[in-house]
Each structure stands twice: as structure tokens, then as C-alpha cells.
Amino acid sequence: MPEYTLKVRRYQPESGEGPFWEEFKVELDPSLSVLDGILQAKDRDDGSLSVRCSCRAAICGSCGMKINGQSGLGCKTQIGEAQELAEKKASVGNGAGGGTPPIVVEPMGNMPVIKDLVTDMESTHWTKIRRVTPWLLDDGDPPERERIVPPESMVDITQTIACIQCGACVSACLSMEADPEFIGPAALAKAYRFVGDPRDVETRERLYDLAQDPHGIYDCTHCFACVDACPKGVAPMDQIMRLRRRASDDDIHDRNNGHNHELAFVKIIEKKGTLDEALLLQESYAPGVKGKLIPKPSAIKGLVGSLPTAARGLRTGKMRSLPKLIPGVHPKLPGDAQERVKRIYEHAEEHGTEINLYITGEEEVEPEPDEEEFSQPEVSPGPKESE
Amino acid sequence: MKLAYWPGCVSRGFTTELHGSMALVAERLGIELVTLDRANCCGAGVIAEHNQELADTLNARTFALAQQTGLSMMNICSTCQGAQSECQQRLDADSQYRSHINEALSGQGLSYEKSADGSWNNKNFLWLLVEDYGLDRLAAQVKRPLAGLRVGPFYGCYIVRPKERLGYHQYPDRDIYLEKVIEALGGEIVEYNGARKCCGFPVVTMNRETSLTQAGTHVGDAIDAGADCLVTPCPLCHLNLDMQQPEAAKVVNRDLGLAVLHLPQLVGLALGATPKELGMEKHVASTKWVQERLTAVPA
């Protein structure tokens, strides 16, 4: 049986000491989980080693933790794979050539630790979930029986319904690391679950609330950390982007310049084909300043805040060229290329197709010709229905 | 080696030193680049946030322009890589959707074709260096090993996540390539917390505090770990880590002052190019210390 070393970040509040690292040697099949390894260490070496767990099958969402720095479920991470990752990380830099590295196990991030691998889910995760009004807001009149909606209108939110509230995305969130008040990936994915629900009647109010909050949908830094952490494929960041799209469709102008930034970006590419950063800055903070709109106080603050950076850009030569000096002077694509980009806009704006691979999946690739001889002989499908 | 080259927007905007150093380095490495000067912005995730189909069509157009040259495509921006990979994944997943998108391009004589065996691909310069050019071949070109230079890698989110989309099943080491390149160039790897974290740039106009806290924290962590400089394959990360560095210093309330190099600049230094040739004087955070280190420690 292969042997693994688990290096666990421990914290025993009753001891009065700070956190410390402890290594445990465990023996188990590589296909078993990191959680199995922890439970073996608890059983054989130290009964006080604390971890939350229940189903051991990635259903209950209890055993969120960081394994080699990656947030996820202890029961869904095979110990053999965790060892491979530890070895890969140690193959470069200081650790290279230093013998077999341990699997590093830590409690989840972005939340207080109660003991060892047990974190306080209440003060962060559940508080943030409650922040988004996680229940259906209907028109107040209870129906005689259930509320009937076409099944296809619910397909869109099945991805967020798959959430098991394990907190792995919260643990991984890089925005929350910088801004603990960020509503965060789990709660915002939950918010989309109701925004996308055809039975909910407060959609616009929900979107307005989440767009206006400085720690709301525009505080997500688009880093994909939650996407990789989620054991159920919820892709919380994608749900946050859907919330932004819905807020944008509803023309909700937030005080964080999120909507303006998006509109300015889209418009600039339509006009120039490539990004005019100087114009993007100006338009994000103060759209239409050349026209009649007067920038809001927050926009003026933003613009003034960006002035020292602009001055440094000038000094170093970054922004010394004319197009960088005067927003809007940025060159267009050569020849008729710009006109062609514009035509793409017309087509896309007419259709606005949105596909979600979580729901549609990837279509099966037809076997290569030389593989056909190994595939099943084709069964006659019978008479085809006329289309 | 010949490639269709998408330089991106920022490398021809606020970070022209990136475009310039890439051209210089490509020539020295013997990589021929056919610039896609009619191609368009990848949308950086922002256009997809507005209208997914628009982002997919814009990138399908860029891919089709590259395919027209008969060459695979190279980019020099983690953000381009991420945004384009996302669109390519949707286009490749569904032939009906692909036809619909190609409809919008048909008037331009363009069409994006899925390459079933992956023979046509779009790779960041970092991936290309390791997977196609080869680290041994790179190491053999080194004229001035970066001995004694302590380099902190900074990847940019879009090139490390999500793993499922970015080909990590085929190339599981893509998130340690920067370390491998630093080693191949003779430099010293600095381990610090921020290497695969977010620079904060995407929210700099929406939540400046969050954004600059991220940038300032990572730069500070790298300094504390003893770095002489950072290296990044993403010009947007460069904007937050370098151009905004003095502002980030105010937000995290500490002294910073760490050079942030673009990947081609680091490669260029090892190939014997001078900091001036690589446009390093255009950075906001002074790059003089890098030069001093290289002079102080004999190659």
C-alpha cells in the first residue's frame, strides 16, 4: 500500500497557542480520497484532529478544505492525484530535488478557523447567502396548486441549483481576499438562481440591489478561481457574468461604473476594432462627457484618482503618443476591416445567442475513418421521419 | 517556425514595449511572425459579459483570419488567451452554433473551421516557447544567462484557470511554465504567494480599492520573498502591477518599487538584448535594479 505524508495546518484554540503544521503518515490506495487519509490519521495517530465530513461522496458539501493550495472537497480529491500535484509544484524552484514532498492540507480560506480543518461557515458563507434574499419572491397570492412553468424556462438555472453549499468557491475567491465584504461567488450564484427563475417577480429589484452594492456583481475580478474550485460545475463566476448581462439588459446604471465600463468597451471595439484604453477610462467614468451628460460625483472621483497614473504614463513615454494623449484618436483597423467588424455587431445584436455548455454539453465527435472498423456496425435506423 | 501573430490591443497601446520586445525576440529566436493587423479585440471577457454571441463572432473572425494564412496562431496576452479559448470552446462544441457564427463572417469570405485533431491552435508565447520551441533549444540560444537575477513569476488568471478549458488535461504543467522558462534562462525562481493570483485589473474602474489591494499585495509579497523583478505574460497584469504600482503602494500603505518585466523582455535580456532595446525605460516601476543585478553578478 502506498504511503503518503499529509502536512496539516492545525489550530487548537483551547491550547492557547497559534496555528502549527503537523505531518501524518498514512497508508492507503491512491484511488482513495484525501479525506480518507485524514480520517486514517485521526483514527491511528491523533483523535483530536478535527474535520467536518459526512457523506464522503461529494453530496453533502461538508469537507471543504484546501489541498496543495487548491480549494475543493477532501472526499472528491484522490490522494494519489493530490500527491502528483504536490510533486509537480515541488519540481520547480526551491523545493526541487528535495525528496518526496508532502500533501499540504489547510482549512478553507476567507473564513475564520474554529479548529484544525473546521471553519466557521456561519459568519461568512451563510451570512452572505442570506444577503441575497435566497427565497422566491412571488406576487403574494398563493396559487391553488403548484406554480406551473414550462420546463425549458427552468433549464437555465439548473447549473446554480447544483450548488451543495460547501464553500469551496468562497475559500478560493481572490476578490474576497482583497475585499472581505464582497458578496462572493456562492451567494451571487444563488442570486442568479432566483433572478433566472421565471416565477420570481422581483428580478429588477434584485439586479438593482446587486449592481448598486459596491461589493456586489461588479466587485468580481473575473479570476475563475471559483470555477476551478467548485466540485459540482456551478461555475459561480459565469453566473455573476449572467447577472451583469441581465443588469445591463435592464439598463441598470450602477454607481460602480460597471455598466458604463461594459458599454464603453463594446462601443469602442465597434468603432475602432481594438481597444483605445484612454477612451475606455474616460468613457467608463464619464460617459458622454463630450456631449451633454454631466459625470456623477463618483465618476469625477474615479477620474481624478486615475490622474497620477496618467501623469506617470506621460513621463515614462507610455502615453506620450498622440492617440494615448487624446482619448479617441486611437487608429481604426486598416482598410475595410473596421466596416467588417461593425457588420458582425449587427448580426450578433440581432440574434444574441447564448449557449451554456453545462446544459448543452459538447457534441460527440464522429470517429476518425481509421477508427471506424473498431466501432459498432451501424444499425439501420429504420425509415426516417420526414422533416 | 512561422506563426500568425495576434499582438492584442494593449501591446500596441499602453505597453508598446511588449510588442517591440516580442518582435525583437522572435527574430533572435528564428520565429517568423505574420501579424494579423486586420484582426480585432478579443473582448477581454467584457464583450462576452454584454453579448456572448458578439464575443464569439469577433474571435471567430480573428481565428478565421489566422486560418487564412494556413498557420497556427500565437498571442502575447494571458487575457487574449483566456477570452479566445472561451469562445473557441463554445465554437468547437457545437457545429450548428459554429455555422450560425460563420454566417456572420461569410460576407467577408471568412470561416472558422474546427480543427478536430488540434493541428490548428492558438497559443500564448509562453505555451509556445515550452511546447513547440522547446526549453533546450531556448537555453541553447542564451547569450547572457540571468544568473543571480531573482525572478517572481506572475501568470495572469486567464492563462491558469479554468484548467478544463485551457488544455491542462493535455499539458498539465502549463501552470509551472514560467518557472521552467526562468530556469532555462539561468535565472533564480522566487516563490511567493501571488504567482497565480489575480492582479485586480478587471475591477480597477469599478472597485479601485479591491483592485489595487490585490496588485499591491502581490508586489509586496514578491519583494518580501526577495524578488528583483516579476515577469508576466499578460500586459493587463502589467498595467496593474507596474503602471498602477505607485497607486497600489498607497492603497496597501507600504513602499513598493519592483520592476515588472514582460515575458519577451526577460527572454530578450537572456538573449543579449539591452534593456533599452527592450523598451524597459518605458515602465513606471524602475527597471534599473534589474540591470544592476545583471551587471553585478557575472554571467
XYZ file of C-alpha atoms in Angstrom:
686
model
C 0.000 0.000 0.000
C 1.469 3.397 -0.927
C 2.421 5.725 1.889
C 1.608 9.431 1.868
C 2.548 12.304 4.123
C -0.204 14.758 4.972
C 1.065 18.111 6.211
C -1.903 19.546 8.051
C -2.317 23.113 9.252
C -3.612 22.666 12.755
C -5.192 25.037 15.233
C -6.387 24.046 18.695
C -7.975 27.107 20.294
C -8.126 25.574 23.785
C -4.323 25.233 23.820
C -3.830 28.976 23.757
C -1.160 28.509 21.062
C -1.206 29.721 17.484
C -1.642 27.511 14.436
C 1.079 24.975 13.641
C 1.933 22.383 10.993
C 1.903 18.671 11.730
C 2.790 15.788 9.449
C 0.935 12.471 9.448
C 1.982 9.335 7.611
C -0.913 7.410 6.134
C -1.159 4.267 4.042
C -3.929 3.885 1.526
C -4.781 3.140 -2.071
C -4.116 6.105 -4.417
C -7.721 5.992 -5.605
C -8.993 6.755 -2.092
C -9.540 10.324 -1.023
C -7.567 12.888 0.930
C -10.433 12.817 3.429
C -9.885 9.052 3.838
C -6.255 9.861 4.606
C -7.208 12.458 7.216
C -9.657 10.086 8.849
C -6.969 7.405 8.990
C -4.591 9.842 10.714
C -7.352 10.791 13.150
C -8.075 7.131 13.819
C -4.493 5.930 14.207
C -2.461 8.934 15.373
C -4.464 11.736 16.927
C -8.157 11.654 17.722
C -8.192 15.398 18.290
C -7.523 16.111 14.588
C -10.736 17.861 13.613
C -12.501 17.775 10.268
C -16.126 18.122 9.215
C -17.465 15.344 6.996
C -20.463 13.188 6.407
C -21.363 11.592 3.068
C -17.858 11.026 1.640
C -19.422 11.137 -1.822
C -19.361 14.845 -2.796
C -23.043 15.256 -1.985
C -23.251 16.816 1.486
C -20.647 19.544 0.976
C -19.175 19.254 4.491
C -15.481 18.604 3.876
C -14.369 21.773 2.076
C -10.626 22.357 2.535
C -7.501 23.481 0.715
C -5.338 20.722 -0.709
C -1.959 21.901 -2.027
C -3.440 25.387 -2.000
C -6.417 24.377 -4.157
C -9.881 24.729 -2.597
C -12.204 21.765 -3.016
C -13.713 18.779 -1.242
C -11.493 16.371 0.679
C -13.691 13.447 -0.335
C -13.599 14.287 -4.051
C -9.821 14.620 -4.292
C -7.985 11.360 -4.817
C -4.920 11.140 -2.608
C -2.823 9.804 -5.499
C -3.684 12.836 -7.620
C -3.017 15.152 -4.685
C 0.439 13.586 -4.363
C 1.112 14.120 -8.076
C 0.147 17.781 -7.745
C 2.386 18.206 -4.700
C 5.264 16.686 -6.663
C 4.595 18.883 -9.685
C 4.647 22.008 -7.519
C 7.875 20.907 -5.896
C 9.546 20.096 -9.217
C 10.448 23.738 -9.811
C 12.053 26.314 -7.548
C 13.467 25.872 -4.063
C 11.835 22.516 -3.387
C 13.285 20.845 -6.486
C 15.248 17.679 -5.735
C 14.357 17.758 -2.039
C 12.760 14.294 -1.773
C 9.061 13.419 -1.816
C 7.013 16.467 -0.869
C 4.013 16.168 1.481
C 0.391 16.815 0.525
C -0.433 20.141 2.160
C -3.871 20.302 3.777
C -5.311 23.542 5.166
C -8.684 24.813 6.324
C -10.705 26.823 3.797
C -9.680 30.420 3.188
C -11.655 33.650 3.597
C -13.353 32.408 6.776
C -12.375 32.086 10.435
C -10.993 28.756 11.633
C -12.782 27.135 14.560
C -10.421 24.189 14.995
C -7.955 22.463 12.623
C -9.835 21.979 9.338
C -13.190 23.125 10.699
C -14.123 26.638 9.602
C -16.872 28.998 10.660
C -19.324 28.857 7.746
C -21.898 30.973 9.566
C -20.034 34.276 9.803
C -19.108 34.371 6.123
C -20.790 31.884 3.855
C -24.277 31.710 5.355
C -24.380 35.410 6.193
C -23.600 36.233 2.578
C -26.131 33.705 1.286
C -28.843 35.393 3.380
C -27.727 38.753 1.972
C -29.160 37.881 -1.465
C -32.697 37.035 -0.285
C -32.379 33.355 -1.137
C -36.035 32.567 -1.498
C -38.687 33.055 -4.127
C -40.384 36.432 -4.127
C -43.758 35.868 -5.691
C -46.726 38.109 -6.306
C -48.159 37.328 -2.895
C -51.169 35.325 -3.981
C -50.573 31.667 -3.252
C -51.714 29.526 -6.147
C -54.311 26.815 -5.610
C -51.793 24.191 -6.579
C -48.136 24.443 -7.664
C -46.877 27.241 -9.898
C -46.615 25.786 -13.347
C -43.771 26.928 -15.593
C -42.518 25.425 -18.840
C -39.638 23.046 -18.027
C -37.345 24.733 -20.583
C -37.591 28.014 -18.677
C -36.012 26.298 -15.654
C -33.137 24.693 -17.570
C -31.144 27.920 -17.393
C -30.908 27.788 -13.596
C -30.197 24.076 -13.166
C -26.485 24.852 -13.034
C -26.863 27.069 -9.973
C -29.288 24.619 -8.378
C -26.441 22.064 -8.423
C -24.696 24.012 -5.621
C -24.176 21.986 -2.418
C -23.117 24.985 -0.260
C -19.685 23.578 0.517
C -17.993 26.978 0.490
C -15.069 25.900 -1.723
C -15.664 28.848 -4.074
C -15.767 31.263 -1.135
C -12.485 29.794 0.087
C -10.886 30.275 -3.346
C -12.295 33.749 -4.103
C -9.487 36.195 -4.870
C -11.736 39.257 -4.740
C -12.853 38.369 -1.251
C -9.225 38.063 -0.203
C -8.848 41.755 -1.019
C -12.374 42.801 -0.058
C -13.912 40.599 2.666
C -17.200 42.426 2.158
C -17.585 41.111 -1.403
C -20.888 39.223 -1.561
C -18.916 36.446 -3.162
C -19.325 33.601 -5.628
C -21.655 31.228 -3.735
C -24.160 33.896 -2.760
C -24.149 35.543 -6.194
C -24.655 32.169 -7.888
C -27.582 31.707 -5.516
C -28.838 35.160 -6.506
C -28.872 34.130 -10.149
C -30.866 31.052 -9.184
C -33.739 33.438 -8.356
C -33.050 36.117 -10.974
C -33.268 33.387 -13.603
C -36.382 31.815 -12.085
C -39.459 32.718 -14.149
C -41.656 32.579 -11.038
C -39.758 35.331 -9.216
C -41.339 38.765 -9.598
C -38.623 40.956 -8.073
C -35.962 40.368 -10.721
C -35.265 44.019 -11.435
C -35.101 44.913 -7.743
C -32.679 42.064 -7.134
C -30.460 43.160 -10.015
C -30.576 46.806 -8.952
C -29.589 45.865 -5.409
C -26.671 43.650 -6.508
C -25.430 46.179 -9.087
C -25.518 49.167 -6.711
C -23.719 47.402 -3.879
C -20.011 48.335 -4.124
C -19.323 44.759 -3.025
C -21.820 43.276 -5.459
C -21.644 41.919 -9.003
C -19.093 44.489 -10.176
C -16.661 43.571 -7.408
C -15.898 40.193 -9.038
C -12.446 40.306 -10.545
C -13.116 37.608 -13.136
C -10.278 35.325 -11.974
C -12.002 31.927 -12.465
C -10.766 30.711 -9.053
C -14.337 29.774 -8.043
C -14.863 27.956 -11.350
C -11.918 25.665 -10.675
C -12.809 25.190 -7.007
C -16.448 24.174 -7.443
C -16.886 20.381 -7.155
C -20.283 20.496 -8.859
C -19.639 22.528 -12.009
C -21.717 25.509 -10.877
C -19.132 27.943 -12.298
C -20.212 30.776 -9.952
C -18.260 33.361 -11.961
C -20.313 32.522 -15.053
C -23.461 33.155 -13.001
C -22.070 36.524 -11.885
C -21.451 37.390 -15.554
C -25.058 36.378 -16.298
C -26.214 38.724 -13.529
C -24.170 41.523 -15.123
C -25.683 40.744 -18.536
C -29.175 40.837 -17.083
C -28.444 44.105 -15.246
C -27.063 45.509 -18.474
C -30.133 44.398 -20.439
C -32.253 46.141 -17.829
C -30.081 49.244 -18.323
C -29.275 49.492 -14.632
C -26.693 52.245 -14.167
C -24.714 51.340 -11.090
C -22.585 53.724 -9.075
C -19.566 51.442 -9.545
C -19.278 52.337 -13.259
C -19.714 48.651 -14.130
C -22.429 49.155 -16.718
C -20.716 52.226 -18.199
C -17.422 50.364 -18.430
C -19.058 47.493 -20.298
C -20.969 49.748 -22.695
C -17.901 51.888 -23.361
C -15.797 48.800 -24.112
C -18.370 47.368 -26.511
C -18.781 50.703 -28.318
C -15.050 51.337 -28.680
C -14.450 47.983 -30.368
C -17.336 48.660 -32.730
C -15.794 51.994 -33.704
C -12.086 51.137 -33.625
C -11.722 47.349 -33.684
C -9.047 47.385 -30.995
C -9.115 48.880 -27.532
C -8.470 52.572 -27.004
C -7.525 52.419 -23.317
C -7.509 56.173 -22.800
C -11.013 56.497 -24.208
C -12.168 53.496 -22.162
C -11.038 55.185 -18.969
C -12.768 58.407 -19.839
C -15.986 56.811 -21.003
C -16.154 54.385 -18.056
C -16.094 57.224 -15.586
C -17.878 59.907 -17.533
C -19.852 58.650 -20.496
C -20.785 61.315 -22.979
C -18.614 63.973 -21.387
C -18.055 65.418 -24.829
C -21.799 65.630 -25.260
C -24.336 66.706 -22.719
C -24.186 64.253 -19.807
C -22.528 65.556 -16.671
C -20.402 62.998 -14.804
C -21.627 61.909 -11.393
C -19.560 62.729 -8.265
C -18.286 59.122 -8.075
C -17.149 59.382 -11.682
C -15.253 62.597 -11.010
C -13.592 60.890 -8.054
C -12.622 57.994 -10.301
C -11.242 60.265 -12.984
C -9.254 62.335 -10.506
C -7.976 59.111 -8.936
C -6.607 57.989 -12.274
C -4.767 61.263 -12.957
C -1.495 60.420 -11.143
C -1.305 57.204 -13.154
C -1.884 59.139 -16.348
C 0.852 61.612 -15.393
C 3.291 58.757 -14.830
C 2.249 57.265 -18.145
C 3.193 60.531 -19.804
C 6.520 60.777 -18.047
C 7.665 57.265 -18.972
C 6.541 57.596 -22.552
C 3.728 55.057 -22.207
C 1.148 57.671 -23.055
C 3.242 60.154 -24.976
C 1.927 59.286 -28.426
C -0.960 61.349 -29.714
C -3.555 58.554 -29.610
C -2.734 57.907 -25.962
C -2.722 61.587 -25.139
C -6.109 62.379 -26.567
C -8.818 59.817 -25.978
C -10.496 58.980 -29.251
C -7.503 59.489 -31.555
C -6.778 55.738 -31.469
C -6.445 54.365 -35.036
C -9.143 52.240 -36.639
C -8.428 48.880 -38.251
C -6.922 49.250 -41.740
C -8.880 49.233 -44.998
C -12.420 47.948 -44.786
C -11.650 45.781 -41.740
C -13.405 48.228 -39.401
C -16.554 48.155 -41.502
C -16.454 44.358 -41.297
C -16.244 44.372 -37.524
C -19.260 46.678 -37.484
C -21.250 44.211 -39.569
C -20.515 41.490 -37.019
C -22.175 43.688 -34.412
C -25.360 43.905 -36.453
C -25.571 40.125 -36.782
C -24.796 39.406 -33.131
C -27.124 42.075 -31.814
C -29.954 40.746 -33.947
C -29.576 37.203 -32.561
C -27.781 37.480 -29.199
C -27.482 33.709 -28.888
C -26.219 32.473 -25.537
C -25.114 28.913 -25.068
C -24.207 27.201 -21.837
C -22.052 24.117 -22.276
C -23.037 22.888 -18.802
C -26.516 22.389 -20.203
C -25.934 21.615 -23.875
C -22.651 19.708 -23.460
C -20.169 19.189 -26.250
C -21.445 17.355 -29.280
C -19.935 13.952 -29.878
C -17.129 13.912 -32.366
C -17.574 11.477 -35.225
C -14.958 8.717 -35.131
C -11.958 9.101 -37.404
C -12.153 6.925 -40.563
C -9.441 4.550 -39.340
C -11.247 4.009 -36.064
C -14.461 3.015 -37.762
C -13.510 -0.617 -38.140
C -13.375 -0.908 -34.354
C -16.715 0.763 -33.798
C -20.045 -0.967 -33.667
C -21.525 -1.900 -37.037
C -24.117 0.621 -37.973
C -27.636 -0.491 -37.227
C -30.192 0.511 -39.784
C -32.244 3.218 -38.131
C -35.372 2.246 -39.999
C -37.459 4.616 -42.065
C -36.592 8.243 -41.365
C -39.298 10.604 -40.410
C -39.724 13.358 -42.901
C -38.608 16.709 -41.509
C 8.813 28.258 -37.110
C 6.194 30.533 -38.624
C 3.026 31.747 -36.919
C 0.039 34.004 -37.378
C 0.569 36.608 -34.680
C -2.150 38.387 -32.719
C -0.418 41.092 -30.653
C -3.619 42.181 -28.863
C -4.660 45.748 -28.107
C -2.670 46.679 -25.017
C 0.689 45.687 -26.522
C 0.103 48.350 -29.155
C -1.477 50.793 -26.705
C -0.193 51.385 -23.182
C 2.559 48.728 -23.338
C 4.183 49.236 -26.738
C 7.426 47.906 -25.219
C 5.779 44.471 -25.217
C 5.028 44.478 -28.941
C 8.515 45.818 -29.662
C 10.356 43.323 -27.475
C 8.305 40.442 -28.913
C 9.353 41.428 -32.444
C 12.998 41.599 -31.395
C 12.924 38.302 -29.506
C 11.057 36.464 -32.276
C 13.730 37.474 -34.747
C 16.544 36.334 -32.476
C 14.801 33.022 -31.818
C 14.155 32.482 -35.506
C 10.366 32.653 -35.157
C 8.672 34.275 -38.146
C 5.543 36.213 -37.229
C 2.779 37.130 -39.667
C 0.941 39.932 -37.873
C -2.852 39.820 -38.050
C -3.246 43.575 -38.378
C -6.854 43.340 -39.552
C -7.939 41.221 -36.581
C -9.964 42.652 -33.710
C -10.020 42.877 -29.923
C -10.764 39.594 -28.075
C -13.298 41.375 -25.882
C -11.338 40.570 -22.703
C -14.406 38.863 -21.232
C -16.193 42.223 -21.113
C -17.874 41.889 -24.511
C -18.937 38.317 -23.636
C -20.483 39.737 -20.491
C -22.520 42.075 -22.722
C -23.371 39.719 -25.602
C -21.844 36.264 -25.756
C -22.536 35.787 -29.450
C -20.814 39.070 -30.280
C -17.642 37.988 -28.475
C -17.738 34.578 -30.136
C -18.151 36.112 -33.604
C -15.393 38.680 -33.085
C -12.966 35.963 -32.063
C -14.145 33.572 -34.782
C -13.201 36.368 -37.188
C -9.694 36.588 -35.734
C -9.311 32.789 -35.839
C -10.546 32.723 -39.454
C -8.041 35.423 -40.440
C -5.294 33.313 -38.863
C -6.526 30.155 -40.562
C -6.465 32.001 -43.881
C -2.688 32.251 -43.547
C -2.515 28.473 -43.114
C -0.671 28.989 -39.826
C -1.414 28.378 -36.171
C -1.868 31.454 -34.055
C 0.215 32.994 -31.299
C -0.849 35.643 -28.766
C 1.175 37.515 -26.169
C -1.545 38.226 -23.635
C -2.966 35.916 -20.979
C -6.258 37.753 -21.233
C -6.454 37.235 -25.008
C -5.654 33.562 -24.413
C -8.440 33.162 -21.857
C -11.092 35.138 -23.710
C -10.272 33.486 -27.034
C -10.126 29.974 -25.547
C -13.539 30.534 -24.008
C -15.045 31.483 -27.368
C -13.214 28.687 -29.160
C -14.583 26.155 -26.685
C -18.165 27.171 -27.500
C -17.498 27.311 -31.239
C -15.870 23.871 -31.196
C -18.552 22.293 -29.031
C -21.477 22.840 -31.364
C -21.374 22.621 -35.175
C -24.764 24.272 -35.563
C -23.682 27.243 -33.492
C -20.434 27.389 -35.452
C -22.372 27.562 -38.735
C -24.526 30.317 -37.294
C -21.448 32.329 -36.338
C -19.774 31.656 -39.676
C -22.878 33.061 -41.355
C -21.923 36.445 -39.953
C -18.451 36.076 -41.470
C -19.446 34.642 -44.839
C -19.821 38.083 -46.417
C -16.152 38.701 -45.586
C -15.027 35.477 -47.239
C -14.107 34.124 -43.806
C -14.988 30.961 -41.958
C -13.687 29.453 -38.743
C -13.077 25.723 -39.095
C -12.759 23.462 -36.086
C -9.553 21.530 -36.136
C -10.574 18.097 -34.856
C -7.020 16.949 -34.186
C -5.893 20.252 -32.680
C -3.438 20.877 -35.516
C -4.645 24.475 -35.686
C -4.315 26.135 -32.323
C -3.941 29.456 -30.575
C -1.147 29.593 -28.033
C 0.300 32.213 -25.782
C 4.022 32.852 -26.355
C 4.694 31.131 -23.009
C 2.999 27.891 -24.054
C 4.622 28.054 -27.452
C 8.112 28.509 -26.002
C 7.815 25.385 -23.858
C 5.662 23.121 -26.023
C 6.755 23.913 -29.554
C 10.004 25.843 -29.455
C 11.464 23.757 -26.631
C 13.301 24.784 -23.484
C 16.545 23.094 -24.526
C 16.538 24.994 -27.787
C 15.788 28.196 -25.863
C 18.573 27.521 -23.361
C 20.984 26.964 -26.258
C 20.244 30.493 -27.525
C 21.049 32.142 -24.199
C 23.924 34.602 -24.578
C 23.741 36.175 -21.170
C 22.386 33.789 -18.519
C 20.274 35.606 -15.937
C 22.490 34.285 -13.144
C 21.718 35.909 -9.835
C 18.521 37.522 -11.030
C 15.705 36.584 -8.676
C 12.508 36.459 -10.698
C 8.969 36.086 -9.379
C 6.544 34.568 -11.906
C 3.141 36.222 -12.364
C 0.862 34.279 -14.715
C -2.403 36.178 -15.009
C -5.647 34.345 -14.226
C -6.744 33.766 -17.780
C -3.818 31.503 -18.558
C -4.141 29.255 -15.490
C -7.899 28.942 -14.988
C -10.231 27.281 -15.728
C -7.998 24.230 -16.200
C -10.664 22.233 -18.002
C -10.872 24.843 -20.786
C -7.199 25.696 -21.100
C -5.859 22.316 -22.186
C -4.425 21.255 -18.835
C -5.529 17.652 -19.442
C -3.087 17.561 -22.353
C -0.471 19.897 -20.872
C -0.741 19.564 -17.075
C 2.395 21.619 -16.448
C 1.140 24.838 -18.016
C 0.954 26.446 -14.577
C 4.666 25.927 -13.929
C 5.936 27.015 -17.361
C 7.090 30.451 -16.187
C 9.285 28.782 -13.582
C 10.665 26.462 -16.263
C 11.449 29.387 -18.560
C 13.133 31.368 -15.766
C 15.270 28.289 -15.072
C 16.097 27.764 -18.745
C 17.279 31.378 -18.940
C 19.560 30.859 -15.950
C 17.546 32.965 -13.521
C 16.520 32.177 -9.979
C 12.862 31.445 -9.187
C 11.286 33.383 -6.338
C 8.406 31.638 -4.612
C 5.756 33.952 -3.202
C 2.014 33.909 -2.652
C 0.776 35.837 -5.637
C 2.169 33.979 -8.665
C -1.185 32.540 -9.772
C -3.467 35.074 -8.157
C -5.345 37.966 -9.714
C -3.653 41.303 -10.401
C -7.011 43.027 -9.875
C -7.044 44.836 -13.201
C -10.558 43.810 -14.330
C -12.148 45.815 -11.496
C -9.822 48.817 -11.453
C -12.512 51.191 -12.752
C -15.252 49.593 -10.648
C -13.634 48.965 -7.289
C -10.246 50.620 -7.225
C -9.619 49.612 -3.621
C -10.145 45.885 -4.244
C -8.134 46.079 -7.444
C -5.100 47.909 -6.096
C -5.125 45.923 -2.849
C -4.593 42.837 -4.985
C -1.821 44.380 -7.095
C -0.076 45.936 -4.084
C -0.265 42.774 -2.005
C 1.306 40.605 -4.695
C 4.096 43.073 -5.453
C 4.756 43.433 -1.717
C 4.811 39.654 -1.184
C 7.310 39.269 -4.034
C 9.544 41.972 -2.532
C 9.366 40.276 0.871
C 10.375 36.999 -0.770
C 13.476 38.711 -2.157
C 12.482 39.216 -5.797
C 14.490 41.531 -8.062
C 11.599 41.629 -10.515
C 8.380 39.974 -11.611
C 7.768 38.527 -15.072
C 4.339 38.250 -16.673
C 2.892 37.027 -19.969
C -0.067 39.408 -19.543
C 0.046 43.132 -20.430
C -3.130 43.787 -18.421
C -1.447 42.399 -15.319
C 1.461 44.654 -16.259
C -0.827 47.694 -16.183
C -1.932 46.982 -12.622
C 1.397 45.715 -11.297
C 3.617 48.302 -12.986
C 1.686 51.343 -14.222
C -0.524 51.436 -11.112
C 2.213 50.357 -8.706
C 2.704 53.764 -7.027
C -1.074 53.995 -6.502
C -1.185 50.408 -5.241
C 1.567 51.295 -2.774
C -0.686 53.992 -1.305
C -3.614 51.575 -1.004
C -1.608 48.846 0.767
C 0.260 51.531 2.708
C 3.825 50.355 2.152
C 6.811 51.093 -0.067
C 6.900 49.096 -3.234
C 9.195 49.688 -6.218
C 9.623 46.379 -8.025
C 10.360 46.042 -11.745
C 7.737 44.081 -13.674
C 9.003 42.589 -16.931
C 7.006 41.330 -19.870
C 7.920 37.745 -20.742
C 9.627 38.687 -24.051
C 11.737 41.249 -22.173
C 13.059 38.595 -19.783
C 13.807 36.283 -22.701
C 15.377 39.203 -24.574
C 17.753 40.042 -21.715
C 18.998 36.446 -21.723
C 19.423 36.591 -25.492
C 21.759 39.535 -25.010
C 19.455 42.436 -25.864
C 19.912 45.643 -23.895
C 17.208 46.987 -21.556
C 16.848 49.970 -23.891
C 16.283 47.762 -26.923
C 13.572 46.032 -24.914
C 11.853 49.305 -24.006
C 12.399 48.804 -20.299
C 12.697 52.547 -19.701
C 9.002 52.829 -20.536
C 7.992 51.135 -17.309
C 6.684 53.085 -14.353
C 8.472 50.987 -11.719
C 12.169 51.464 -12.382
C 13.933 48.574 -14.098
C 17.410 49.911 -13.250
C 17.866 47.438 -10.408
C 17.439 44.520 -12.849
C 20.242 45.931 -14.946
C 22.408 46.476 -11.875
C 21.882 42.900 -10.727
C 22.802 41.573 -14.129
C 25.962 43.679 -14.152
C 26.874 42.830 -10.562
C 26.636 39.066 -10.967
C 28.889 37.825 -13.740
C 27.175 35.589 -16.268
